[in-house]
Structures are given as structure tokens and as C-alpha cells.
mmCIF file of C-alpha atoms in Angstrom:
data_model
loop_
_atom_site.group_PDB
_atom_site.id
_atom_site.type_symbol
_atom_site.label_atom_id
_atom_site.label_comp_id
_atom_site.label_asym_id
_atom_site.label_seq_id
_atom_site.Cartn_x
_atom_site.Cartn_y
_atom_site.Cartn_z
ATOM 1 C CA GLU D 1 -14.796 -24.796 -6.995
ATOM 2 C CA PRO D 2 -14.420 -21.039 -7.591
ATOM 3 C CA LEU D 3 -15.503 -18.874 -4.653
ATOM 4 C CA ASP D 4 -16.611 -15.290 -4.010
ATOM 5 C CA TYR D 5 -14.225 -12.846 -2.312
ATOM 6 C CA ILE D 6 -14.340 -9.310 -0.930
ATOM 7 C CA LEU D 7 -11.388 -7.154 0.057
ATOM 8 C CA THR D 8 -11.775 -5.575 3.520
ATOM 9 C CA GLU D 9 -8.434 -3.751 3.842
ATOM 10 C CA ASP D 10 -5.717 -2.315 1.628
ATOM 11 C CA ILE D 11 -3.016 -4.860 0.811
ATOM 12 C CA TYR D 12 0.633 -4.463 -0.233
ATOM 13 C CA LEU D 13 2.323 -6.847 -2.682
ATOM 14 C CA LEU D 14 6.110 -7.207 -2.762
ATOM 15 C CA ASP D 15 7.897 -9.307 -5.423
ATOM 16 C CA TYR D 16 4.455 -10.183 -6.733
ATOM 17 C CA THR D 17 3.738 -12.968 -9.231
ATOM 18 C CA PRO D 18 0.448 -12.479 -11.150
ATOM 19 C CA ILE D 19 -2.315 -15.069 -10.697
ATOM 20 C CA SER D 20 -5.225 -16.279 -12.818
ATOM 21 C CA THR D 21 -8.830 -16.266 -11.615
ATOM 22 C CA THR D 22 -9.167 -20.069 -11.709
ATOM 23 C CA ASN D 23 -10.373 -20.128 -8.080
ATOM 24 C CA ILE D 24 -12.288 -16.837 -8.213
ATOM 25 C CA ARG D 25 -15.946 -16.657 -9.224
ATOM 26 C CA SER D 26 -16.238 -13.036 -8.166
ATOM 27 C CA PHE D 27 -13.964 -10.559 -6.431
ATOM 28 C CA ASP D 28 -15.204 -7.274 -4.986
ATOM 29 C CA GLY D 29 -12.360 -4.880 -4.225
ATOM 30 C CA ASN D 30 -14.740 -2.925 -1.981
ATOM 31 C CA ASN D 31 -12.988 0.260 -3.150
ATOM 32 C CA LYS D 32 -9.879 -0.702 -1.185
ATOM 33 C CA THR D 33 -6.440 -0.450 -2.796
ATOM 34 C CA ILE D 34 -4.047 -3.174 -3.891
ATOM 35 C CA HIS D 35 -0.556 -1.627 -3.861
ATOM 36 C CA ILE D 36 1.934 -3.386 -6.146
ATOM 37 C CA LEU D 37 5.324 -2.500 -4.657
ATOM 38 C CA SER D 38 7.355 -4.695 -7.011
ATOM 39 C CA PHE D 39 7.017 -7.648 -9.376
ATOM 40 C CA ASN D 40 8.889 -10.934 -9.250
ATOM 41 C CA THR D 41 10.922 -11.022 -12.478
ATOM 42 C CA PRO D 42 13.142 -14.147 -12.490
ATOM 43 C CA SER D 43 16.312 -13.605 -14.507
ATOM 44 C CA ASP D 44 16.087 -17.025 -16.206
ATOM 45 C CA GLN D 45 12.794 -16.248 -17.986
ATOM 46 C CA THR D 46 12.799 -14.968 -21.557
ATOM 47 C CA SER D 47 9.138 -13.935 -21.504
ATOM 48 C CA VAL D 48 7.454 -12.314 -18.511
ATOM 49 C CA ASN D 49 3.839 -11.231 -17.981
ATOM 50 C CA LEU D 50 3.348 -8.566 -15.328
ATOM 51 C CA ALA D 51 -0.050 -7.371 -14.050
ATOM 52 C CA LEU D 52 -2.341 -7.874 -11.075
ATOM 53 C CA PHE D 53 -3.976 -10.830 -12.848
ATOM 54 C CA ASN D 54 -2.326 -12.994 -15.467
ATOM 55 C CA GLU D 55 -5.660 -14.187 -16.850
ATOM 56 C CA VAL D 56 -9.264 -13.249 -16.059
ATOM 57 C CA LEU D 57 -11.282 -16.283 -17.097
ATOM 58 C CA GLU D 58 -14.744 -16.434 -18.587
ATOM 59 C CA GLY D 59 -17.247 -16.678 -15.750
ATOM 60 C CA THR D 60 -15.243 -14.429 -13.421
ATOM 61 C CA THR D 61 -16.581 -11.037 -12.345
ATOM 62 C CA LEU D 62 -14.196 -8.417 -10.939
ATOM 63 C CA LYS D 63 -15.505 -5.127 -9.599
ATOM 64 C CA ASN D 64 -14.598 -2.117 -7.460
ATOM 65 C CA ILE D 65 -10.862 -2.891 -7.556
ATOM 66 C CA ARG D 66 -8.208 -0.197 -7.338
ATOM 67 C CA VAL D 67 -4.587 -1.015 -8.239
ATOM 68 C CA ASN D 68 -1.840 1.405 -7.239
ATOM 69 C CA VAL D 69 1.164 0.829 -9.487
ATOM 70 C CA TYR D 70 4.400 2.764 -9.262
ATOM 71 C CA TYR D 71 6.808 0.910 -11.531
ATOM 72 C CA GLY D 72 7.482 -2.206 -13.605
ATOM 73 C CA GLY D 73 10.563 -4.450 -13.701
ATOM 74 C CA GLY D 74 13.615 -5.029 -15.907
ATOM 75 C CA VAL D 75 13.131 -7.744 -18.528
ATOM 76 C CA THR D 76 13.882 -8.378 -22.196
ATOM 77 C CA SER D 77 10.556 -9.740 -23.511
ATOM 78 C CA VAL D 78 7.461 -8.578 -21.742
ATOM 79 C CA ASN D 79 3.740 -8.001 -21.509
ATOM 80 C CA VAL D 80 3.004 -5.409 -18.839
ATOM 81 C CA ALA D 81 -0.421 -4.104 -17.798
ATOM 82 C CA GLY D 82 -1.771 -2.440 -14.711
ATOM 83 C CA PHE D 83 -4.708 -4.809 -14.196
ATOM 84 C CA ALA D 84 -4.603 -8.010 -16.270
ATOM 85 C CA ILE D 85 -2.745 -9.610 -19.155
ATOM 86 C CA SER D 86 -5.902 -11.127 -20.662
ATOM 87 C CA ASN D 87 -9.591 -10.785 -19.871
ATOM 88 C CA SER D 88 -12.396 -13.101 -20.957
ATOM 89 C CA GLY D 89 -14.622 -12.315 -17.970
ATOM 90 C CA ILE D 90 -16.383 -9.231 -16.649
ATOM 91 C CA ILE D 91 -14.499 -6.267 -15.205
ATOM 92 C CA THR D 92 -16.481 -3.307 -13.926
ATOM 93 C CA ASN D 93 -15.749 -0.192 -11.886
ATOM 94 C CA CYS D 94 -12.024 -0.928 -11.535
ATOM 95 C CA GLU D 95 -9.103 1.439 -11.779
ATOM 96 C CA VAL D 96 -5.336 1.603 -12.087
ATOM 97 C CA VAL D 97 -3.856 4.705 -10.481
ATOM 98 C CA SER D 98 -0.653 6.001 -8.945
ATOM 99 C CA TYR D 99 -0.571 7.935 -5.695
ATOM 100 C CA SER D 100 1.613 8.421 -2.643
ATOM 101 C CA TYR D 101 0.586 6.604 0.507
ATOM 102 C CA VAL D 102 1.705 5.896 4.040
ATOM 103 C CA GLY D 103 2.285 2.314 5.130
ATOM 104 C CA ALA D 104 5.032 0.862 2.982
ATOM 105 C CA GLU D 105 8.322 1.855 1.417
ATOM 106 C CA ARG D 106 8.568 1.659 -2.346
ATOM 107 C CA PRO D 107 11.719 -0.041 -3.573
ATOM 108 C CA ASN D 108 13.530 2.150 -6.101
ATOM 109 C CA PRO D 109 10.708 4.671 -6.638
ATOM 110 C CA GLN D 110 10.644 5.930 -10.204
ATOM 111 C CA THR D 111 8.255 7.843 -12.403
ATOM 112 C CA PRO D 112 4.696 7.255 -11.115
ATOM 113 C CA GLY D 113 2.862 4.689 -13.236
ATOM 114 C CA LEU D 114 4.290 1.847 -15.305
ATOM 115 C CA THR D 115 7.964 2.212 -16.155
ATOM 116 C CA VAL D 116 9.369 -0.830 -17.966
ATOM 117 C CA ASN D 117 13.153 -1.096 -17.949
ATOM 118 C CA TYR D 118 14.901 -3.343 -20.465
ATOM 119 C CA ASN D 119 18.246 -5.107 -20.391
ATOM 120 C CA TYR D 120 19.082 -3.290 -23.635
ATOM 121 C CA SER D 121 18.771 0.449 -24.100
ATOM 122 C CA ASN D 122 16.942 -0.168 -27.387
ATOM 123 C CA ILE D 123 15.292 -3.524 -28.013
ATOM 124 C CA ASP D 124 15.126 -5.150 -31.441
ATOM 125 C CA VAL D 125 11.365 -5.180 -32.051
ATOM 126 C CA SER D 126 11.830 -7.542 -35.008
ATOM 127 C CA SER D 127 12.863 -10.330 -32.623
ATOM 128 C CA ILE D 128 11.511 -9.233 -29.231
ATOM 129 C CA GLN D 129 7.816 -8.547 -28.687
ATOM 130 C CA SER D 130 7.024 -5.971 -26.063
ATOM 131 C CA ARG D 131 3.467 -4.890 -25.279
ATOM 132 C CA VAL D 132 2.617 -2.392 -22.560
ATOM 133 C CA ALA D 133 -0.886 -1.180 -21.658
ATOM 134 C CA GLY D 134 -2.290 0.719 -18.715
ATOM 135 C CA PHE D 135 -5.172 -1.660 -17.971
ATOM 136 C CA VAL D 136 -5.301 -4.926 -19.976
ATOM 137 C CA ILE D 137 -3.201 -6.388 -22.797
ATOM 138 C CA THR D 138 -5.912 -8.432 -24.568
ATOM 139 C CA ASN D 139 -9.626 -8.075 -23.889
ATOM 140 C CA ALA D 140 -12.119 -10.604 -25.222
ATOM 141 C CA GLY D 141 -14.607 -10.064 -22.410
ATOM 142 C CA SER D 142 -16.358 -7.024 -20.991
ATOM 143 C CA ILE D 143 -14.790 -3.946 -19.376
ATOM 144 C CA THR D 144 -17.096 -1.178 -18.159
ATOM 145 C CA ASN D 145 -16.756 1.958 -16.058
ATOM 146 C CA SER D 146 -13.017 1.453 -15.578
ATOM 147 C CA ARG D 147 -10.059 3.775 -15.820
ATOM 148 C CA VAL D 148 -6.334 4.360 -15.859
ATOM 149 C CA GLY D 149 -5.247 7.553 -14.108
ATOM 150 C CA GLY D 150 -7.566 10.424 -13.292
ATOM 151 C CA THR D 151 -7.606 13.713 -11.422
ATOM 152 C CA SER D 152 -9.521 12.739 -8.281
ATOM 153 C CA LEU D 153 -9.649 9.721 -6.024
ATOM 154 C CA GLU D 154 -11.496 8.662 -2.877
ATOM 155 C CA ILE D 155 -9.661 6.151 -0.692
ATOM 156 C CA ALA D 156 -10.286 4.594 2.737
ATOM 157 C CA ASN D 157 -12.637 6.442 5.114
ATOM 158 C CA GLY D 158 -13.843 8.633 2.278
ATOM 159 C CA THR D 159 -10.586 10.605 2.099
ATOM 160 C CA ALA D 160 -10.341 12.548 -1.167
ATOM 161 C CA ILE D 161 -6.869 12.828 -2.702
ATOM 162 C CA THR D 162 -5.355 13.974 -5.982
ATOM 163 C CA PRO D 163 -3.451 11.138 -7.672
ATOM 164 C CA THR D 164 -0.208 11.831 -9.479
ATOM 165 C CA ALA D 165 -0.120 11.819 -13.265
ATOM 166 C CA PHE D 166 -0.059 8.231 -14.542
ATOM 167 C CA ASN D 167 2.915 7.732 -16.841
ATOM 168 C CA ILE D 168 3.400 4.706 -19.081
ATOM 169 C CA ILE D 169 6.962 4.271 -20.339
ATOM 170 C CA GLY D 170 8.085 1.332 -22.463
ATOM 171 C CA GLN D 171 9.225 0.040 -25.828
ATOM 172 C CA GLY D 172 7.517 -1.941 -28.565
ATOM 173 C CA ASP D 173 3.776 -1.256 -28.704
ATOM 174 C CA VAL D 174 2.425 0.988 -25.939
ATOM 175 C CA ALA D 175 -1.221 1.902 -25.217
ATOM 176 C CA GLY D 176 -2.963 3.906 -22.527
ATOM 177 C CA PHE D 177 -5.759 1.445 -21.785
ATOM 178 C CA VAL D 178 -5.717 -1.826 -23.746
ATOM 179 C CA TYR D 179 -3.392 -3.323 -26.335
ATOM 180 C CA GLU D 180 -5.954 -5.398 -28.229
ATOM 181 C CA ASN D 181 -9.748 -5.398 -27.909
ATOM 182 C CA SER D 182 -12.047 -7.994 -29.462
ATOM 183 C CA GLY D 183 -14.669 -7.739 -26.713
ATOM 184 C CA ILE D 184 -16.697 -4.857 -25.298
ATOM 185 C CA ILE D 185 -15.346 -1.739 -23.592
ATOM 186 C CA ALA D 186 -17.686 1.006 -22.400
ATOM 187 C CA SER D 187 -17.484 4.114 -20.213
ATOM 188 C CA SER D 188 -13.740 3.744 -19.642
ATOM 189 C CA PHE D 189 -10.754 6.034 -20.042
ATOM 190 C CA PHE D 190 -7.057 6.847 -19.850
ATOM 191 C CA MET D 191 -6.706 10.278 -18.258
ATOM 192 C CA ASN D 192 -4.173 12.655 -16.724
ATOM 193 C CA GLY D 193 -1.142 10.737 -17.907
ATOM 194 C CA THR D 194 1.636 10.459 -20.462
ATOM 195 C CA ILE D 195 2.603 7.632 -22.807
ATOM 196 C CA THR D 196 6.242 7.446 -23.859
ATOM 197 C CA ASN D 197 7.505 4.905 -26.383
ATOM 198 C CA GLN D 198 11.286 4.735 -26.019
ATOM 199 C CA THR D 199 11.839 2.463 -29.032
ATOM 200 C CA SER D 200 14.505 3.937 -31.301
ATOM 201 C CA SER D 201 13.477 5.692 -34.502
ATOM 202 C CA GLY D 202 13.082 3.546 -37.592
ATOM 203 C CA SER D 203 11.444 0.678 -35.713
ATOM 204 C CA ASP D 204 7.981 -0.575 -36.635
ATOM 205 C CA THR D 205 6.006 0.097 -33.450
ATOM 206 C CA ALA D 206 2.675 1.646 -32.510
ATOM 207 C CA THR D 207 1.648 3.965 -29.694
ATOM 208 C CA ALA D 208 -1.957 4.937 -28.916
ATOM 209 C CA GLY D 209 -3.872 6.864 -26.295
ATOM 210 C CA PHE D 210 -6.457 4.123 -25.764
ATOM 211 C CA ALA D 211 -5.837 0.936 -27.806
ATOM 212 C CA ILE D 212 -3.511 -0.424 -30.465
ATOM 213 C CA THR D 213 -6.082 -2.604 -32.260
ATOM 214 C CA ASN D 214 -9.863 -2.879 -32.005
ATOM 215 C CA THR D 215 -12.016 -5.547 -33.655
ATOM 216 C CA GLY D 216 -14.693 -5.393 -30.970
ATOM 217 C CA GLU D 217 -16.817 -2.585 -29.568
ATOM 218 C CA ILE D 218 -15.688 0.572 -27.788
ATOM 219 C CA ARG D 219 -18.293 3.054 -26.601
ATOM 220 C CA LEU D 220 -18.417 6.152 -24.401
ATOM 221 C CA SER D 221 -14.670 6.060 -23.786
ATOM 222 C CA TYR D 222 -11.775 8.473 -24.178
ATOM 223 C CA ALA D 223 -8.060 9.176 -23.884
ATOM 224 C CA ARG D 224 -7.009 12.471 -22.378
ATOM 225 C CA GLY D 225 -3.559 13.825 -21.587
ATOM 226 C CA ILE D 226 -2.481 16.300 -18.938
ATOM 227 C CA TYR D 227 -3.964 19.786 -18.815
ATOM 228 C CA ALA D 228 -1.397 22.544 -18.271
ATOM 229 C CA ASN D 229 -4.093 24.545 -16.447
ATOM 230 C CA ASP D 230 -7.795 24.303 -15.607
ATOM 231 C CA SER D 231 -8.871 26.650 -18.411
ATOM 232 C CA GLU D 232 -7.318 24.626 -21.232
ATOM 233 C CA ILE D 233 -9.506 23.205 -23.968
ATOM 234 C CA HIS D 234 -6.736 21.181 -25.609
ATOM 235 C CA ALA D 235 -4.531 19.161 -23.248
ATOM 236 C CA THR D 236 -0.980 20.453 -23.665
ATOM 237 C CA GLY D 237 0.603 19.512 -20.324
ATOM 238 C CA GLY D 238 1.762 16.096 -21.516
ATOM 239 C CA GLY D 239 0.633 13.300 -23.834
ATOM 240 C CA ILE D 240 2.107 10.808 -26.292
ATOM 241 C CA GLU D 241 5.789 10.819 -27.204
ATOM 242 C CA THR D 242 7.102 8.417 -29.841
ATOM 243 C CA ALA D 243 9.697 8.194 -32.592
ATOM 244 C CA SER D 244 7.373 5.956 -34.648
ATOM 245 C CA VAL D 245 3.651 6.028 -35.451
ATOM 246 C CA GLY D 246 1.293 7.449 -32.822
ATOM 247 C CA ALA D 247 -2.504 7.688 -32.616
ATOM 248 C CA GLY D 248 -4.582 9.709 -30.213
ATOM 249 C CA PHE D 249 -7.219 7.002 -29.666
ATOM 250 C CA ILE D 250 -6.913 3.787 -31.746
ATOM 251 C CA TYR D 251 -3.983 2.812 -33.943
ATOM 252 C CA GLU D 252 -5.874 0.240 -36.051
ATOM 253 C CA ASN D 253 -9.652 -0.223 -36.046
ATOM 254 C CA SER D 254 -11.931 -2.673 -37.844
ATOM 255 C CA GLY D 255 -14.560 -2.806 -35.125
ATOM 256 C CA ILE D 256 -17.097 -0.372 -33.698
ATOM 257 C CA ILE D 257 -16.270 2.912 -31.984
ATOM 258 C CA GLU D 258 -19.113 5.134 -30.802
ATOM 259 C CA ASP D 259 -19.339 8.316 -28.714
ATOM 260 C CA SER D 260 -15.633 8.297 -27.909
ATOM 261 C CA TYR D 261 -12.862 10.864 -28.270
ATOM 262 C CA SER D 262 -9.213 11.719 -27.771
ATOM 263 C CA ASN D 263 -7.731 14.911 -26.341
ATOM 264 C CA ILE D 264 -4.062 14.133 -26.020
ATOM 265 C CA MET D 265 -0.993 15.851 -27.432
ATOM 266 C CA LEU D 266 1.214 13.853 -29.863
ATOM 267 C CA THR D 267 4.929 14.649 -29.980
ATOM 268 C CA THR D 268 7.733 13.137 -32.028
ATOM 269 C CA ILE D 269 10.917 12.343 -30.105
#
């Protein structure tokens, strides 16, 4: 029978394999931090899903969870997200950030955020599907008051820190918050980060500040890049870089978007 859990201390995950919420009715992160130091990426797998949770099931409620991610792994076919691969439950007040901390050594520290390395310098997107998103790959549930990146953070004992810029680097389709939304997302954002799609030019891929496709509802949400200084109106310190098609907020929408915006620079590489 699924149980209720609360996190009482920061935890550190090394060679981590994502889990589903089969045995979790509710999980309160209690504003502690789950540090993902590295993922377990077996070399004999042709498809790998990397996130904190593989699947958030209907009937599960996750709240007040902070995930500190510094890098992804090296695979050929991959779904990578900071929080979950799929969500059919309820996620509220959760965040994926990247910041320096004392207490564990990072193996092979790279660019802060999600950096996905491939066995080939340029993958063939016609035969290999690669989807990278800052928070969740597919959302059919509810996500509210959640975020990827940011400019301020309060950790244990009320200590205020400034997180590093959250950078998402990958190939295939790359999004700041969610790859595909058919559920409800409200009051959520991707902020103070960059999104770099390293797929070679001429390939049919999509890059977006918030989501690749939306058939559900997105309200009161935004995607914002890096400000070069505090007085900027338009974020010019870093944003989306792609050799293919890029969109500031949503790449393809047939759902509902209300009271949302994008302030992120788009650059062709």
C-alpha cells in the first residue's frame, strides 16, 4: 500500500536509477535538497530514461521538493529531465536548480544544469529519439508553482544563496520546462538559464523556452533567459541556441495558454 513520506535532511544520490511512485502516496520534500551526483547509465541499454522519478502515477502528490542537478550521462537514445519522465499525479512547489554545495564531490563537474553527452558527436534524429526537458518530459497531470532555475534560493537553516545559471544542453528536441503537456501547468517557469540544441544543422528538431507541444492548459507561466545586468528589459545574457527551429515559449500549441510570456534571446548556431 502506498505510504506518505517526508524528507528531513538533504540526500546525495550517486549512480542513481530513477524510480516510479508506485509505493508513494505523497512525498513532502520539506524544502530539503536531493542532490543527483550522477546517473546509472548501463552501456548495454539502447534507451535510457534519466530523472529523479521515472513515473509519477495518478494518485501521487509531490510537493516542496528541490532537485540539484549538475550533469547528465552519456547515452545514444535518451529521455532526460530534471524531475520526472512522466507525470500523471500532482506536483506542486517543486524546483530543479543547480548550485554549489559542501558535502560531496561531484564526479566530472561540467556546465551547471543538464548536460547530455552522446556516443556520437551528432546523432541521427531520424533514427534516434532524444528528448530533454528541465522539469518533466510528458505531463498529463497537474504541475503548479514549480520552476527550473531562478535567481534566488533558500536552503537549509534559511540560508539564502544565488544559484548558478541553469543550462540545458542536448540534441534532438530540447525544452526548458516540459517536452509535452496534455495536463495542467500553472504558475511555473524556466528562468536564468540557457538552452542549447547541439543537433547539426539540417535536422528536423525543435527547441523551446518552455514546452515543445501543448494540448492541455498552461497559465501564469513563463520562460526567461539570463539578464546581462539588473537594468535590462530584454534578457540578452543568454538564451536559446539552435541550428534548427526555435521558439521562445511553445513550439507547437493546440491547447490553452493564458497570462504567460517569454523573454529569452534566440540565436542561430
